[in-house]
Amino acid sequence: MALDGMVIADIVYELERDLAGGRIAKIAQPEKDELLLTIKQSRTGEDGKTVRSQKRLVLSVNPSLPLIYETEETKNSPMTAPTFCMVLRKHLSNSRILSVRQIGLERVLCFELEHLNEMGDLCHKKLYIELMGKHSNIIFCQEDDVIIDSIKRVSALVSSVREVLPGRTYFIPNTQEKLDPFTVSCEEFTEKILTKPMPPAKALYTSLTGFSPVMANELLYRASLQDAASTSELSDMERLHLYRNFERLREELLSHSFAPTLVKRGQEPVEFAAFPLTSYERDETCQSISYDSISRLLYDFYAQKELYSRIHQKSFELRRVTNTALERCRKKYDLQEKQLRDTKKRDKYKVYGDLLTTYGYSLTGGEKSFTCENYYDEGKEITIPLDQTKSAMENAKRYFDKYAKLKRTFEALTVQLEETRQEIEHLESVSNALDIARQEEDLTLIRQELSECGYVKKHAQPRSNRGRVKIKSKPFHYISSDGFHMYVGRNNYQNDELTFHFANGGDWWFHAKGTAGSHVIVKTEGKELPDRTFEEAAALAGWYSKAKDQAKAEIDYIQRKHIKKPNGSKPGFVVYYTNYSMTIVPDISGLKEIED
């Protein structure tokens, strides 16, 4: 997530185009570290008529999410405006935006504004927005950069580098001695960057202003040098080739040839940039989406990222319960397997008992062992250890007792091992459901399932609300390239609902082989499925399973009428026998999801 100098350059280009000449009509501070500006603009259209428009601009300097973007949405403000908001309203109400510019390639924007003071004189002010992580700030200054106020005041007790207080002069501290990408020469690029004893990507983003690790890796990928482990490995030709690619990227910046790009893995946003991220072309699980507006991209990215983060946080306790139970079951399974292996010698004890019963008459007592012919093994001789304090028949009885005990243990462990294996499979399916959960309703159903299986304590409910939680969320819905509807269960309850209530006997059912995953149903509507639809449905089954990150996944598929659910089995558990299988790449980037 690189809100770097290049993304800021794209934002500035967009704001300068959309907002320059507009007037600030409203100023609100909905959060302690966020401003919302309403900007009205009047422009002459191609037909000579005046076109009026209104835009809202969000300026957030939240330490964990510094951001600036245009939006159509509004936010509720506190009844009493904070001091900084009142200061801005006093000076900037109805002020005109002269320009929006970026300081070098720093993550700093400057709004140059003009307004009339109380005396009616024309005045100029500056509003700096610094988007630098925990150091983010909004600073309001006079034309000569003397600070009037800031949304976050920083005293000398907090920072020894720079005070941000009324009356102080605004400046950007140069604490890292980075080079300006707009002015760096080939010699400087080679001597000051590519001589650092570190990986080339790190050398780039630690030496150039505005460069993030993402764009440094992208530059190396464009130059086909992504595999270089150190700058010392680069030849003179490779260094020159890297600089030429850097020059092309710089030219794209100077000419404002921006192409905002969002990279997603499935439905989850992964990364964004002001230029295409060709380095993600190697990752078959990712897809790149182009945007016309960097503001739209940022809004979508952070809205979707916030959704995934919120669901992940809310599912933390369920994940902890599931992982704890899984770890306990796996340890139990390993112990049961070891105990089962120990019962393999039970048949040997039965042979000992039978042979002692047959040949024991020749023993006089007091022997430590007995060697005789083993008629169970083609007459080969066998030596039987003996308890010299017991007779031959007593030794035989002792071996028969050991045999009987191990046989009972074997029979019991065989059943227990299967039960533990099924419990592990069920918990892994719950873990997979948590991985693909997108809505709070999904978590509610997963909690209900864990509660019914005894992993989570049941909460007391009114009599009228008792019973299974009603399924509110719907399965994932996709359309194949050939127009067939494909449905994916979000959790085990939904898997059962899809397979045994929604699907018809002639519909096709898909599931990742040998691992936890969702049930996938393809509605045939009585038609024959083309091969491409089979492959796309299999890709869905692989994507929504624990095999998602594998290069290849094996998928079972079979008609719904051949699927059975044993009585008393856990949610999502099915059995089938006459299935087909195929191996696919779990990539669904080309599939269209339908929002029901």
Coordinates of C-alpha atoms in Angstrom, one line a residue:
M1 CA 0.0 0.0 0.0
A2 CA 2.2 2.7 -1.3
L3 CA 0.9 6.2 -0.9
D4 CA 4.2 7.4 -2.3
G5 CA 5.4 10.6 -4.0
M6 CA 4.1 9.3 -7.4
V7 CA 0.6 8.7 -6.1
I8 CA 0.7 12.2 -4.5
A9 CA 1.8 13.6 -7.9
D10 CA -1.2 12.0 -9.5
I11 CA -3.5 13.3 -6.8
V12 CA -2.1 16.8 -7.2
Y13 CA -2.6 16.7 -11.0
E14 CA -6.2 15.6 -10.5
L15 CA -6.9 18.2 -7.9
E16 CA -5.3 21.0 -9.9
R17 CA -7.4 20.0 -12.8
D18 CA -10.7 19.7 -10.9
L19 CA -10.4 22.3 -8.1
A20 CA -8.2 25.2 -9.3
G21 CA -10.4 28.3 -9.5
G22 CA -13.0 26.9 -7.2
R23 CA -14.2 28.5 -3.9
I24 CA -14.2 26.8 -0.5
A25 CA -17.9 27.0 0.5
K26 CA -17.8 24.8 3.6
I27 CA -15.2 23.6 6.0
A28 CA -15.9 20.8 8.5
Q29 CA -13.8 18.7 10.8
P30 CA -15.7 15.4 11.3
E31 CA -12.8 13.8 13.1
K32 CA -9.9 15.2 15.2
D33 CA -7.5 14.5 12.3
E34 CA -9.7 14.9 9.3
L35 CA -11.1 17.8 7.3
L36 CA -13.9 17.8 4.8
L37 CA -13.9 20.8 2.3
T38 CA -16.9 21.6 0.1
I39 CA -15.7 23.4 -3.0
K40 CA -18.0 25.1 -5.5
Q41 CA -16.9 26.0 -9.0
S42 CA -18.3 27.9 -11.9
R43 CA -16.9 27.3 -15.4
T44 CA -17.9 28.3 -18.9
G45 CA -19.0 25.4 -21.0
E46 CA -18.4 24.8 -24.7
D47 CA -21.8 26.3 -25.5
G48 CA -20.9 29.5 -23.6
K49 CA -23.2 28.8 -20.6
T50 CA -22.0 28.8 -17.0
V51 CA -21.7 25.3 -15.5
R52 CA -21.7 25.1 -11.8
S53 CA -20.4 22.1 -9.9
Q54 CA -19.7 21.1 -6.3
K55 CA -17.1 18.7 -5.1
R56 CA -16.1 17.5 -1.6
L57 CA -12.5 16.9 -0.6
V58 CA -11.4 14.6 2.3
L59 CA -8.1 15.5 4.0
S60 CA -7.2 12.8 6.5
V61 CA -4.0 12.8 8.5
N62 CA -4.9 9.7 10.6
P63 CA -1.5 8.1 11.5
S64 CA -2.5 4.7 10.3
L65 CA -4.4 6.0 7.2
P66 CA -3.2 9.4 5.8
L67 CA -5.3 10.1 2.8
I68 CA -6.6 12.8 0.4
Y69 CA -9.3 12.2 -2.2
E70 CA -12.4 13.6 -3.9
T71 CA -15.7 12.2 -2.8
E72 CA -19.4 12.6 -3.4
E73 CA -20.2 11.6 0.2
T74 CA -20.7 13.8 3.2
K75 CA -20.0 13.1 6.9
N76 CA -21.5 14.2 10.2
S77 CA -19.7 16.9 12.1
P78 CA -19.6 17.5 15.8
M79 CA -22.0 20.1 17.2
T80 CA -19.1 22.3 18.3
A81 CA -16.4 22.8 15.7
P82 CA -12.8 22.2 16.9
T83 CA -10.4 25.2 17.2
F84 CA -8.5 24.4 14.0
C85 CA -11.7 24.2 12.0
M86 CA -12.9 27.6 13.4
V87 CA -9.5 29.2 12.4
L88 CA -9.9 27.9 8.9
R89 CA -13.5 29.1 8.7
K90 CA -12.4 32.5 9.8
H91 CA -9.8 32.9 7.2
L92 CA -10.8 30.6 4.3
S93 CA -14.6 30.7 4.0
N94 CA -15.3 31.6 0.4
S95 CA -11.6 31.7 -0.4
R96 CA -10.5 30.8 -3.9
I97 CA -8.1 28.0 -4.7
L98 CA -5.3 29.4 -6.9
S99 CA -3.4 26.2 -7.3
V100 CA -2.6 22.8 -5.9
R101 CA 1.1 21.8 -6.1
Q102 CA 3.5 19.2 -4.7
I103 CA 6.7 20.0 -3.0
G104 CA 9.3 18.2 -5.2
L105 CA 8.2 14.5 -5.1
E106 CA 7.6 14.6 -1.3
R107 CA 4.4 13.4 0.2
V108 CA 3.4 17.0 0.7
L109 CA 0.6 19.1 -1.0
C110 CA 0.3 22.8 -0.9
F111 CA -3.0 24.6 -1.6
E112 CA -2.4 28.2 -2.5
L113 CA -5.5 30.3 -1.6
E114 CA -6.6 33.9 -1.8
H115 CA -9.4 35.5 0.3
L116 CA -10.6 38.9 1.5
N117 CA -9.8 39.8 5.1
E118 CA -12.1 41.8 7.4
M119 CA -10.9 45.1 5.8
G120 CA -11.7 43.8 2.3
D121 CA -8.0 43.5 1.3
L122 CA -7.0 40.6 -0.9
C123 CA -4.8 38.1 1.1
H124 CA -3.0 34.9 0.3
K125 CA -2.6 31.9 2.5
K126 CA -1.2 28.4 2.2
L127 CA -2.5 25.1 3.4
Y128 CA 0.0 22.3 3.6
I129 CA -1.1 18.6 3.8
E130 CA 1.7 16.3 4.8
L131 CA 0.9 12.6 4.3
M132 CA 3.8 10.9 6.1
G133 CA 2.4 8.1 8.3
K134 CA 2.5 9.0 12.0
H135 CA 4.0 12.4 11.1
S136 CA 1.1 13.4 8.9
N137 CA -0.3 16.9 9.6
I138 CA -2.4 19.8 8.1
I139 CA -0.6 23.1 8.6
F140 CA -2.2 26.5 7.8
C141 CA 0.3 29.3 7.0
Q142 CA 0.7 32.9 5.9
E143 CA 1.9 33.7 2.4
D144 CA 5.5 33.9 3.8
D145 CA 5.2 30.4 5.4
V146 CA 4.7 31.6 9.0
I147 CA 2.4 29.1 10.7
I148 CA -1.0 30.3 11.8
D149 CA -2.2 26.9 13.2
S150 CA -2.1 23.2 12.6
I151 CA -4.5 20.3 13.1
K152 CA -1.7 18.7 15.2
R153 CA 0.6 21.0 17.2
V154 CA 4.1 19.7 17.7
S155 CA 6.3 21.2 20.4
A156 CA 10.1 20.8 21.0
L157 CA 9.2 18.3 23.7
V158 CA 7.7 16.0 21.0
S159 CA 10.1 16.7 18.1
S160 CA 13.7 18.0 18.2
V161 CA 13.7 18.3 14.4
R162 CA 10.8 20.7 13.8
E163 CA 8.3 22.6 15.9
V164 CA 4.8 23.0 14.4
L165 CA 3.4 25.9 16.4
P166 CA 1.8 29.3 15.6
G167 CA 4.5 31.8 14.8
R168 CA 7.1 29.3 13.7
T169 CA 8.3 29.2 10.1
Y170 CA 7.1 26.2 8.1
F171 CA 9.8 24.0 6.4
I172 CA 10.2 20.4 5.4
P173 CA 13.0 18.8 7.4
N174 CA 15.6 17.0 5.2
T175 CA 16.4 14.2 7.6
Q176 CA 17.3 11.4 5.1
E177 CA 19.4 13.3 2.5
K178 CA 17.5 11.8 -0.4
L179 CA 18.1 12.7 -4.1
D180 CA 15.4 14.5 -6.1
P181 CA 14.3 12.1 -8.9
F182 CA 13.5 15.1 -11.2
T183 CA 17.2 16.3 -11.2
V184 CA 19.3 13.2 -10.5
S185 CA 21.8 12.6 -13.3
C186 CA 23.1 9.3 -14.6
E187 CA 26.4 9.7 -12.8
E188 CA 24.6 10.5 -9.5
F189 CA 22.2 7.6 -10.1
T190 CA 25.2 5.2 -10.6
E191 CA 27.6 6.5 -8.0
K192 CA 25.3 7.5 -5.1
I193 CA 22.6 4.8 -5.4
L194 CA 24.0 1.8 -7.2
T195 CA 27.1 1.6 -5.1
K196 CA 25.3 1.1 -1.8
P197 CA 26.0 -2.5 -0.5
M198 CA 22.3 -3.6 -0.4
P199 CA 19.6 -5.0 -2.7
P200 CA 18.9 -2.7 -5.6
A201 CA 15.3 -2.1 -4.6
K202 CA 16.3 -0.9 -1.2
A203 CA 19.0 1.3 -2.7
L204 CA 16.4 2.9 -4.8
Y205 CA 13.7 3.7 -2.3
T206 CA 16.2 4.7 0.4
S207 CA 18.0 7.1 -1.9
L208 CA 15.2 8.7 -4.0
T209 CA 12.5 11.0 -2.7
G210 CA 9.0 9.8 -3.4
F211 CA 10.0 6.2 -4.2
S212 CA 8.3 3.4 -2.3
P213 CA 9.4 -0.3 -2.2
V214 CA 6.6 -1.1 -4.6
M215 CA 7.8 1.3 -7.3
A216 CA 11.4 0.4 -6.7
N217 CA 10.5 -3.3 -7.4
E218 CA 8.4 -2.2 -10.4
L219 CA 11.4 -0.3 -11.8
L220 CA 13.7 -3.3 -11.4
Y221 CA 11.0 -5.6 -13.0
R222 CA 10.8 -3.2 -16.0
A223 CA 14.5 -3.4 -16.4
S224 CA 14.5 -7.3 -16.0
L225 CA 16.7 -7.0 -12.9
Q226 CA 14.2 -8.2 -10.3
D227 CA 16.4 -11.2 -9.4
A228 CA 19.5 -9.2 -8.5
A229 CA 20.4 -9.8 -4.8
S230 CA 22.8 -6.9 -4.5
T231 CA 23.9 -3.7 -6.4
S232 CA 27.4 -5.3 -6.6
E233 CA 26.0 -8.0 -8.9
L234 CA 25.0 -5.4 -11.6
S235 CA 27.2 -4.9 -14.6
D236 CA 27.9 -1.5 -16.1
M237 CA 25.4 -2.2 -18.9
E238 CA 22.7 -3.3 -16.4
R239 CA 23.2 -0.1 -14.4
L240 CA 22.8 2.0 -17.5
H241 CA 19.8 0.0 -18.6
L242 CA 18.2 0.6 -15.1
Y243 CA 18.8 4.3 -15.4
R244 CA 17.2 4.4 -18.9
N245 CA 14.1 2.8 -17.4
F246 CA 14.2 5.3 -14.5
E247 CA 14.3 8.1 -17.1
R248 CA 11.2 6.7 -18.9
L249 CA 9.4 6.6 -15.6
R250 CA 10.5 10.1 -14.8
E251 CA 9.2 11.2 -18.2
E252 CA 5.8 9.7 -17.5
L253 CA 5.8 11.7 -14.2
L254 CA 6.7 15.0 -15.9
S255 CA 4.2 14.5 -18.7
H256 CA 1.4 13.4 -16.2
S257 CA 1.0 10.1 -18.1
F258 CA -0.7 8.6 -15.0
A259 CA -2.6 5.3 -15.2
P260 CA -3.9 4.6 -11.7
T261 CA -3.9 0.8 -11.1
L262 CA -5.4 -1.3 -8.4
V263 CA -4.1 -4.9 -7.8
K264 CA -6.5 -7.4 -6.3
R265 CA -6.1 -11.0 -5.3
G266 CA -9.6 -12.4 -5.7
Q267 CA -11.8 -9.8 -4.1
E268 CA -9.1 -8.5 -1.7
P269 CA -7.2 -5.4 -2.6
V270 CA -3.5 -5.9 -2.4
E271 CA -1.7 -2.8 -3.8
F272 CA -2.1 0.4 -5.8
A273 CA 0.1 2.8 -7.7
A274 CA -0.1 5.8 -10.1
F275 CA 1.3 3.6 -12.9
P276 CA 0.7 0.0 -14.1
L277 CA 2.3 -2.5 -11.8
T278 CA 3.7 -4.9 -14.4
S279 CA 5.6 -6.8 -11.6
Y280 CA 2.4 -8.5 -10.6
E281 CA 2.0 -10.1 -14.0
R282 CA 4.0 -13.0 -12.6
D283 CA 1.4 -13.7 -9.9
E284 CA -1.4 -15.7 -11.5
T285 CA -3.6 -15.1 -8.4
C286 CA -3.6 -11.4 -8.9
Q287 CA -5.5 -9.1 -11.4
S288 CA -4.9 -5.5 -12.2
I289 CA -7.7 -3.0 -12.6
S290 CA -7.2 0.4 -14.3
Y291 CA -8.9 3.6 -13.1
D292 CA -9.5 6.9 -14.7
S293 CA -9.4 8.7 -11.3
I294 CA -6.8 8.3 -8.5
S295 CA -9.5 9.5 -6.1
R296 CA -11.9 6.7 -7.1
L297 CA -9.1 4.2 -6.8
L298 CA -8.1 5.3 -3.3
Y299 CA -11.7 5.3 -2.2
D300 CA -12.3 1.8 -3.5
F301 CA -9.0 0.5 -2.1
Y302 CA -9.4 1.8 1.4
A303 CA -13.2 1.0 1.6
Q304 CA -12.5 -2.6 0.5
K305 CA -9.4 -2.9 2.7
E306 CA -11.3 -1.6 5.7
L307 CA -14.0 -4.2 5.1
Y308 CA -11.5 -7.0 5.0
S309 CA -9.7 -5.6 8.1
R310 CA -12.9 -5.3 10.0
I311 CA -14.0 -8.8 9.2
H312 CA -10.6 -10.1 10.1
Q313 CA -10.6 -8.3 13.5
K314 CA -14.2 -9.5 14.2
S315 CA -13.2 -13.1 13.3
F316 CA -10.1 -13.1 15.6
E317 CA -11.8 -14.9 18.4
L318 CA -13.3 -17.5 16.1
R319 CA -10.0 -18.1 14.5
R320 CA -8.3 -18.5 17.9
V321 CA -11.0 -21.1 18.9
T322 CA -10.7 -22.9 15.6
N323 CA -6.9 -23.0 15.5
T324 CA -6.7 -24.1 19.2
A325 CA -9.1 -27.0 18.5
L326 CA -7.3 -27.9 15.3
E327 CA -3.9 -28.1 17.1
R328 CA -5.4 -30.2 19.9
C329 CA -7.1 -32.6 17.4
R330 CA -3.9 -33.0 15.3
K331 CA -1.9 -33.8 18.5
K332 CA -4.6 -36.3 19.4
Y333 CA -4.5 -37.8 15.9
D334 CA -0.7 -38.3 16.1
L335 CA -1.0 -40.0 19.5
Q336 CA -3.8 -42.3 18.3
E337 CA -1.8 -43.2 15.2
K338 CA 1.2 -44.1 17.4
Q339 CA -1.0 -46.2 19.7
L340 CA -2.5 -47.9 16.6
R341 CA 1.0 -48.8 15.3
D342 CA 1.7 -50.4 18.7
T343 CA -1.2 -52.8 18.3
K344 CA 0.3 -54.3 15.2
K345 CA 2.2 -56.8 17.3
R346 CA -1.1 -58.3 18.6
D347 CA -1.0 -61.1 16.0
K348 CA 2.4 -62.1 17.1
Y349 CA 1.1 -62.7 20.7
K350 CA -1.7 -64.9 19.3
V351 CA 0.9 -67.0 17.4
Y352 CA 2.9 -67.3 20.6
G353 CA -0.1 -68.5 22.6
D354 CA -1.2 -71.0 19.9
L355 CA 2.3 -72.5 19.6
L356 CA 2.7 -72.7 23.4
T357 CA -0.6 -74.5 23.6
T358 CA 0.5 -77.0 20.9
Y359 CA 4.1 -77.6 21.9
G360 CA 4.2 -76.5 25.5
Y361 CA 3.9 -80.1 26.9
S362 CA 7.6 -80.5 26.3
L363 CA 8.6 -77.7 28.7
T364 CA 9.6 -78.7 32.2
G365 CA 9.4 -75.2 33.7
G366 CA 12.0 -72.5 34.5
E367 CA 12.9 -71.9 30.8
K368 CA 13.6 -68.3 29.7
S369 CA 12.6 -69.0 26.1
F370 CA 11.3 -71.7 23.9
T371 CA 12.2 -72.5 20.2
C372 CA 9.8 -74.5 18.1
E373 CA 8.4 -74.9 14.6
N374 CA 6.1 -72.1 13.5
Y375 CA 3.4 -73.8 11.4
Y376 CA 2.0 -70.3 10.5
D377 CA 5.1 -69.5 8.6
E378 CA 6.0 -72.5 6.4
G379 CA 7.5 -74.4 9.3
K380 CA 10.2 -71.9 10.1
E381 CA 11.5 -71.9 13.6
I382 CA 10.5 -69.2 16.1
T383 CA 11.8 -68.3 19.6
I384 CA 9.2 -67.4 22.1
P385 CA 10.2 -65.4 25.3
L386 CA 8.9 -66.9 28.5
D387 CA 8.3 -65.9 32.0
Q388 CA 10.4 -68.6 33.8
T389 CA 8.2 -68.3 36.9
K390 CA 5.2 -69.5 35.0
S391 CA 4.2 -72.8 33.3
A392 CA 3.8 -73.2 29.6
M393 CA 0.0 -72.9 29.8
E394 CA 0.3 -69.8 32.0
N395 CA 2.6 -68.2 29.5
A396 CA 0.2 -69.1 26.7
K397 CA -2.7 -67.5 28.7
R398 CA -0.6 -64.4 29.2
Y399 CA 0.0 -64.0 25.5
F400 CA -3.7 -64.6 24.7
D401 CA -4.6 -61.9 27.2
K402 CA -2.2 -59.4 25.6
Y403 CA -3.6 -60.3 22.2
A404 CA -7.2 -59.8 23.3
K405 CA -6.3 -56.4 24.9
L406 CA -4.5 -55.1 21.8
K407 CA -7.3 -56.3 19.6
R408 CA -9.8 -54.3 21.6
T409 CA -7.5 -51.3 21.6
F410 CA -7.1 -51.7 17.8
E411 CA -10.8 -51.8 17.2
A412 CA -11.5 -48.8 19.5
L413 CA -8.6 -46.7 18.1
T414 CA -9.7 -47.4 14.5
V415 CA -13.1 -45.8 15.3
Q416 CA -11.5 -43.0 17.3
L417 CA -8.9 -42.2 14.6
E418 CA -11.7 -41.9 12.0
E419 CA -13.7 -39.6 14.3
T420 CA -10.6 -37.4 14.9
R421 CA -9.8 -37.3 11.2
Q422 CA -13.4 -36.1 10.5
E423 CA -13.2 -33.6 13.3
I424 CA -9.9 -32.2 11.8
E425 CA -11.6 -32.0 8.3
H426 CA -14.5 -30.2 9.8
L427 CA -12.4 -27.7 11.7
E428 CA -10.3 -27.1 8.5
S429 CA -13.5 -26.4 6.6
V430 CA -14.5 -23.8 9.3
S431 CA -11.0 -22.3 9.0
N432 CA -11.5 -22.0 5.2
A433 CA -15.0 -20.4 5.8
L434 CA -13.3 -17.8 8.0
D435 CA -10.7 -17.1 5.3
I436 CA -13.4 -16.3 2.7
A437 CA -15.9 -14.5 5.0
R438 CA -16.8 -11.0 3.8
Q439 CA -19.8 -10.2 5.9
E440 CA -20.7 -10.2 9.5
E441 CA -23.6 -12.6 8.7
D442 CA -21.0 -15.1 7.6
L443 CA -19.3 -14.9 11.0
T444 CA -22.6 -15.3 12.7
L445 CA -23.2 -18.6 11.0
I446 CA -19.7 -19.8 11.7
R447 CA -20.1 -19.0 15.4
Q448 CA -23.4 -20.8 15.4
E449 CA -21.7 -23.9 13.8
L450 CA -18.9 -23.8 16.4
S451 CA -21.5 -23.4 19.1
E452 CA -23.5 -26.4 18.0
C453 CA -20.3 -28.5 17.8
G454 CA -19.3 -27.5 21.3
Y455 CA -16.3 -25.4 20.6
V456 CA -18.0 -22.1 21.6
K457 CA -20.3 -21.6 24.6
K458 CA -23.9 -21.1 23.7
H459 CA -25.3 -17.7 24.8
A460 CA -28.7 -17.7 26.5
Q461 CA -31.4 -16.7 24.1
P462 CA -35.1 -15.9 24.5
R463 CA -37.3 -18.9 23.8
S464 CA -38.7 -17.3 20.7
N465 CA -35.1 -16.9 19.2
R466 CA -33.8 -20.4 20.0
G467 CA -32.8 -22.7 17.2
R468 CA -30.4 -22.3 14.3
V469 CA -29.6 -18.8 13.0
K470 CA -31.5 -18.1 9.8
I471 CA -29.2 -17.9 6.8
K472 CA -29.1 -14.3 5.7
S473 CA -26.1 -14.1 3.5
K474 CA -26.2 -15.5 0.0
P475 CA -23.6 -17.7 -1.8
F476 CA -21.0 -16.2 -4.1
H477 CA -22.5 -16.0 -7.6
Y478 CA -20.5 -16.1 -10.8
I479 CA -21.3 -16.3 -14.5
S480 CA -19.2 -18.6 -16.6
S481 CA -17.9 -17.4 -20.0
D482 CA -20.6 -19.5 -21.6
G483 CA -23.4 -18.0 -19.5
F484 CA -23.9 -20.7 -16.9
H485 CA -24.6 -19.6 -13.3
M486 CA -22.1 -20.9 -10.7
Y487 CA -22.6 -20.7 -7.0
V488 CA -20.1 -21.0 -4.2
G489 CA -20.9 -21.7 -0.5
R490 CA -19.5 -19.2 2.0
N491 CA -19.6 -21.7 5.0
N492 CA -20.7 -25.2 5.8
Y493 CA -24.4 -24.4 6.4
Q494 CA -24.5 -22.7 3.0
N495 CA -22.6 -25.7 1.5
D496 CA -25.4 -28.0 2.7
E497 CA -28.1 -25.5 1.5
L498 CA -26.5 -25.3 -2.0
T499 CA -25.9 -29.0 -2.5
F500 CA -29.0 -30.5 -1.0
H501 CA -31.7 -27.9 -1.4
F502 CA -30.7 -25.5 -4.1
A503 CA -29.1 -27.8 -6.7
N504 CA -31.1 -30.2 -8.9
G505 CA -30.0 -33.8 -9.5
G506 CA -28.6 -32.9 -13.0
D507 CA -26.5 -29.9 -11.8
W508 CA -22.8 -30.3 -11.4
W509 CA -20.9 -30.3 -8.0
F510 CA -17.2 -29.3 -7.6
H511 CA -14.9 -29.5 -4.6
A512 CA -11.1 -29.4 -4.0
K513 CA -9.8 -32.9 -3.6
G514 CA -8.3 -33.9 -0.2
T515 CA -8.6 -30.4 1.4
A516 CA -11.1 -28.1 3.0
G517 CA -13.1 -25.9 0.6
S518 CA -16.4 -24.6 -0.5
H519 CA -19.0 -26.6 -2.5
V520 CA -19.5 -25.2 -6.0
I521 CA -22.7 -25.8 -7.9
V522 CA -23.2 -25.1 -11.6
K523 CA -26.8 -24.8 -12.7
T524 CA -27.2 -26.7 -16.0
E525 CA -30.8 -25.9 -16.7
G526 CA -30.9 -29.2 -18.5
K527 CA -28.1 -28.3 -20.9
E528 CA -24.7 -29.9 -21.6
L529 CA -21.9 -28.0 -20.0
P530 CA -19.0 -27.0 -22.3
D531 CA -15.4 -27.9 -21.2
R532 CA -14.6 -24.2 -20.5
T533 CA -17.4 -24.0 -17.9
F534 CA -16.1 -27.2 -16.2
E535 CA -12.7 -25.6 -16.0
E536 CA -14.0 -22.3 -14.6
A537 CA -16.1 -24.0 -12.0
A538 CA -13.1 -26.1 -11.0
A539 CA -11.0 -22.9 -10.7
L540 CA -13.7 -21.5 -8.3
A541 CA -13.5 -24.7 -6.2
G542 CA -9.7 -24.3 -6.0
W543 CA -9.8 -20.6 -5.3
Y544 CA -12.3 -21.0 -2.4
S545 CA -10.3 -23.7 -0.7
K546 CA -7.1 -24.3 1.2
A547 CA -5.4 -25.1 -2.1
K548 CA -5.8 -21.4 -3.2
D549 CA -2.1 -20.6 -3.0
Q550 CA -0.9 -23.7 -4.7
A551 CA 0.3 -23.6 -8.3
K552 CA -2.1 -26.5 -9.2
A553 CA -5.1 -27.9 -7.5
E554 CA -6.9 -31.2 -8.0
I555 CA -10.7 -30.9 -8.2
D556 CA -13.3 -33.6 -7.9
Y557 CA -16.6 -33.0 -9.8
I558 CA -19.7 -35.1 -10.1
Q559 CA -23.4 -34.6 -10.7
R560 CA -25.4 -33.6 -7.7
K561 CA -27.6 -36.8 -7.7
H562 CA -24.6 -38.9 -6.8
I563 CA -23.8 -36.8 -3.6
K564 CA -25.0 -38.3 -0.3
K565 CA -25.0 -36.9 3.3
P566 CA -24.6 -39.5 6.0
N567 CA -27.1 -39.2 8.9
G568 CA -25.8 -37.3 11.8
S569 CA -22.7 -36.0 9.9
K570 CA -21.4 -32.5 10.5
P571 CA -22.4 -29.5 8.3
G572 CA -20.8 -29.6 4.9
F573 CA -19.8 -33.2 5.1
V574 CA -20.7 -35.4 2.1
V575 CA -19.7 -38.7 0.5
Y576 CA -19.4 -39.7 -3.2
Y577 CA -17.7 -42.4 -5.1
T578 CA -18.1 -42.3 -8.9
N579 CA -16.5 -38.9 -9.4
Y580 CA -14.3 -37.3 -12.1
S581 CA -11.2 -35.3 -11.4
M582 CA -9.2 -32.5 -13.1
T583 CA -6.1 -30.5 -12.2
I584 CA -6.4 -26.7 -12.6
V585 CA -4.7 -23.4 -11.7
P586 CA -6.8 -21.8 -9.0
D587 CA -7.2 -18.4 -10.8
I588 CA -10.6 -16.7 -11.1
S589 CA -9.4 -13.3 -12.4
G590 CA -11.3 -13.8 -15.6
L591 CA -14.6 -14.6 -14.0
K592 CA -17.4 -12.2 -13.4
E593 CA -19.0 -12.1 -9.9
I594 CA -22.6 -11.1 -9.7
E595 CA -23.7 -8.9 -6.7
D596 CA -27.1 -10.4 -5.7

